[in-house]
Amino acid sequence: MKQLGILDSAFINLEQTNTPQHVGGLGIYDPSTAPGGFVRFKDVISSFQRRLNKQPMFRTRLIEVPGGLDRPYWVKDANFDVEFHLRHIALPEPGDWRQLCIQVARLHARPLDMGRPLWEAYIIEGLDNIPGLPSGCFAIYTKMHHSLVDGAGGSSFMALIHDLVANPGPEAEDDEEPMLVDVEPSMSELLSKASFNSVKNTFQVMRGTVKTAVDLGRYALDVARNEIPAPDLSAPKTVLNQPVGPHRVFDAAEFPLEGFKAIKNAAGVTVNDVALTVIGGAMRKYLEARGELPAEGSLAAAIPLNMRTRRGITDDNNQVGSVFCSLNTDIADPMERLLAVNQSSKDAKTSGEASPLVDALKIAGAVSPVVAKTAAGIWARNELSSYIPANTSTVVSNVAGPDFPLYCAGARMVDYFGLGLLTPGMGLFHLVFSYSGKITLSVLADRNILPDPEMYHQYLVDAYESLFEAATAGKSKDGKAEDSKRKRSATKPPAKKKAAARKKAPAKEKAPVNKKAPVKKKAPAKKKAPAKKKAPAVKKAPAKKKAASSKAPAKKKAAAKKAPAKKATARKKSPAKARPKARPKLAS
């Protein structure tokens, strides 16, 4: 039996009906790499069972102290059943990307059963009409309470349930931990521990209050001396700062990691700066289309910080802080916005790490649960977040995944998308995840705040493409633009060869840029082409969808000049026609 840490307990205390405190992930798998070319449901169960035996944390459930007088405890569940936490479902026909997003959003909106181990997983079949995916693919959606894992811990959980090879050899029995369980504590035992901890916690709170006051004084003095930048609290409120309801929407876009690195190298910034600039550009375009773009001021984002690398590792599952960063959405030019975001992120980290407010979330876990839960309920019901000066419009979390393929039950993971959580007054969450040469940018939002996720998806694609074009064009004065163009044109043939076997390959070769190039190169008048691209917004990823829809016309025009172009188009279309008829290969 183990008592929750202060920050872990904070996420339990902040649990509300409209804002459940769990995070999630969506992985898509190709079963052709598994033994026999297919995966059965019991194979996935066996894989989870074998892996979770090594991590007892995911076999524990929550034990609340009577009356909420003390922080709860983790107890290894004697009745743990992995099959209760693994569910098997399928998408209805035709099984396209939009249906998958709707299904994932519904699953993510449901709170977890707080009386059982706080995680669930759903194996989803029927992904038969999503362009760019191999035939017979299935998805695994997982969700875990934030008291179990933070961003860095979530990637550790992902590594826990995956193998590095498709067919790992049998593991030695000595490596398996025995299935130990805890004896559930009695009420008298919990109350006696609570009475002792109340005295200890009182002294800790008093000491923490004094330390925070001293740190705030030092922080204010450093700001007054201009030794550290002052926090920007002037961000305007927008439609994104409305109260959060119980329903969710989800969408995601996929980009080549090489494209992000090309922008990074051209501007001398970081990949995280590129992601923030793309997100800021999409938010600007979205609010502008709705006529709600603030006339003055820039939107701001909350950026979680991994405190493990800053303060050392502790026993708490969560070691996360948060800083505020301007997205510079008041700057229209993408390159100017990128450079401004680079400076804003540096200032945010310098100011945020020096401020005691980086640990503000701990307040919800430092006090007794009965007080914290009551305060959280009052805060949510009365929409008190609308009165705080720091108007953050979104959370942007960046999690670095492995740069090599992972396997679950022998099936190779081809894509992974992360899902965060929403808080009262902030109904938009972005999660940036890098995996095996790709970057996925996932969007989770309240359904009333973002009723048209397909449109926002398109704005993410447009923001990336405009930034990429601006970054590469900026090198023309140095004589490097031609080199860049030659490199991109040289990589086109391999991309088309891979497209016949797997449509996602063009995305790795900067498909979004190639797809936009025909529009940009023909004439300035063709800039209206993106309006036509919005129509098929139900597709899975920008590169995948656009490659299928926008490249076809270009190839038709080139048919008179190049015969091979027609053959490439024919090869590319044939798998798409066959896929809707493919039957799921995952069987119970």
Short mmCIF file of C-alpha atoms in Angstrom, two decimals, residues 26 97 101 249-255 416-419 431 439-444 453-454 456-458 460-461 537 539-544:
data_model
loop_
_atom_site.label_atom_id
_atom_site.label_comp_id
_atom_site.label_asym_id
_atom_site.label_seq_id
_atom_site.Cartn_x
_atom_site.Cartn_y
_atom_site.Cartn_z
CA LEU A 26 -4.41 6.20 -30.06
CA TRP A 97 -11.09 8.55 -40.39
CA CYS A 101 -12.21 10.34 -34.52
CA VAL A 249 -14.13 16.23 -30.41
CA PHE A 250 -10.84 14.80 -31.65
CA ASP A 251 -8.76 15.14 -34.80
CA ALA A 252 -5.12 14.86 -35.74
CA ALA A 253 -2.66 15.76 -38.48
CA GLU A 254 0.57 14.04 -39.43
CA PHE A 255 3.72 15.69 -40.72
CA TYR A 416 0.39 7.28 -32.63
CA PHE A 417 -1.73 10.22 -31.48
CA GLY A 418 -1.91 11.60 -27.94
CA LEU A 419 -4.93 12.99 -26.10
CA LEU A 431 -0.39 17.18 -28.09
CA ILE A 439 5.28 14.11 -36.02
CA THR A 440 1.60 13.91 -35.15
CA LEU A 441 -0.31 16.90 -33.90
CA SER A 442 -3.49 15.88 -32.06
CA VAL A 443 -6.36 18.15 -31.09
CA LEU A 444 -8.82 17.48 -28.26
CA PRO A 453 -12.64 19.94 -36.05
CA GLU A 454 -12.24 19.10 -39.76
CA TYR A 456 -9.31 23.22 -37.76
CA HIS A 457 -7.46 20.16 -39.10
CA GLN A 458 -7.18 21.91 -42.46
CA LEU A 460 -3.11 23.04 -39.15
CA VAL A 461 -2.07 21.74 -42.56
CA ALA A 537 -11.68 16.99 -44.49
CA LYS A 539 -9.54 11.96 -44.15
CA LYS A 540 -7.00 10.82 -41.62
CA ALA A 541 -3.97 12.94 -42.11
CA PRO A 542 -3.25 16.01 -44.17
CA ALA A 543 -0.45 14.45 -46.08
CA LYS A 544 -2.37 11.31 -46.78
#
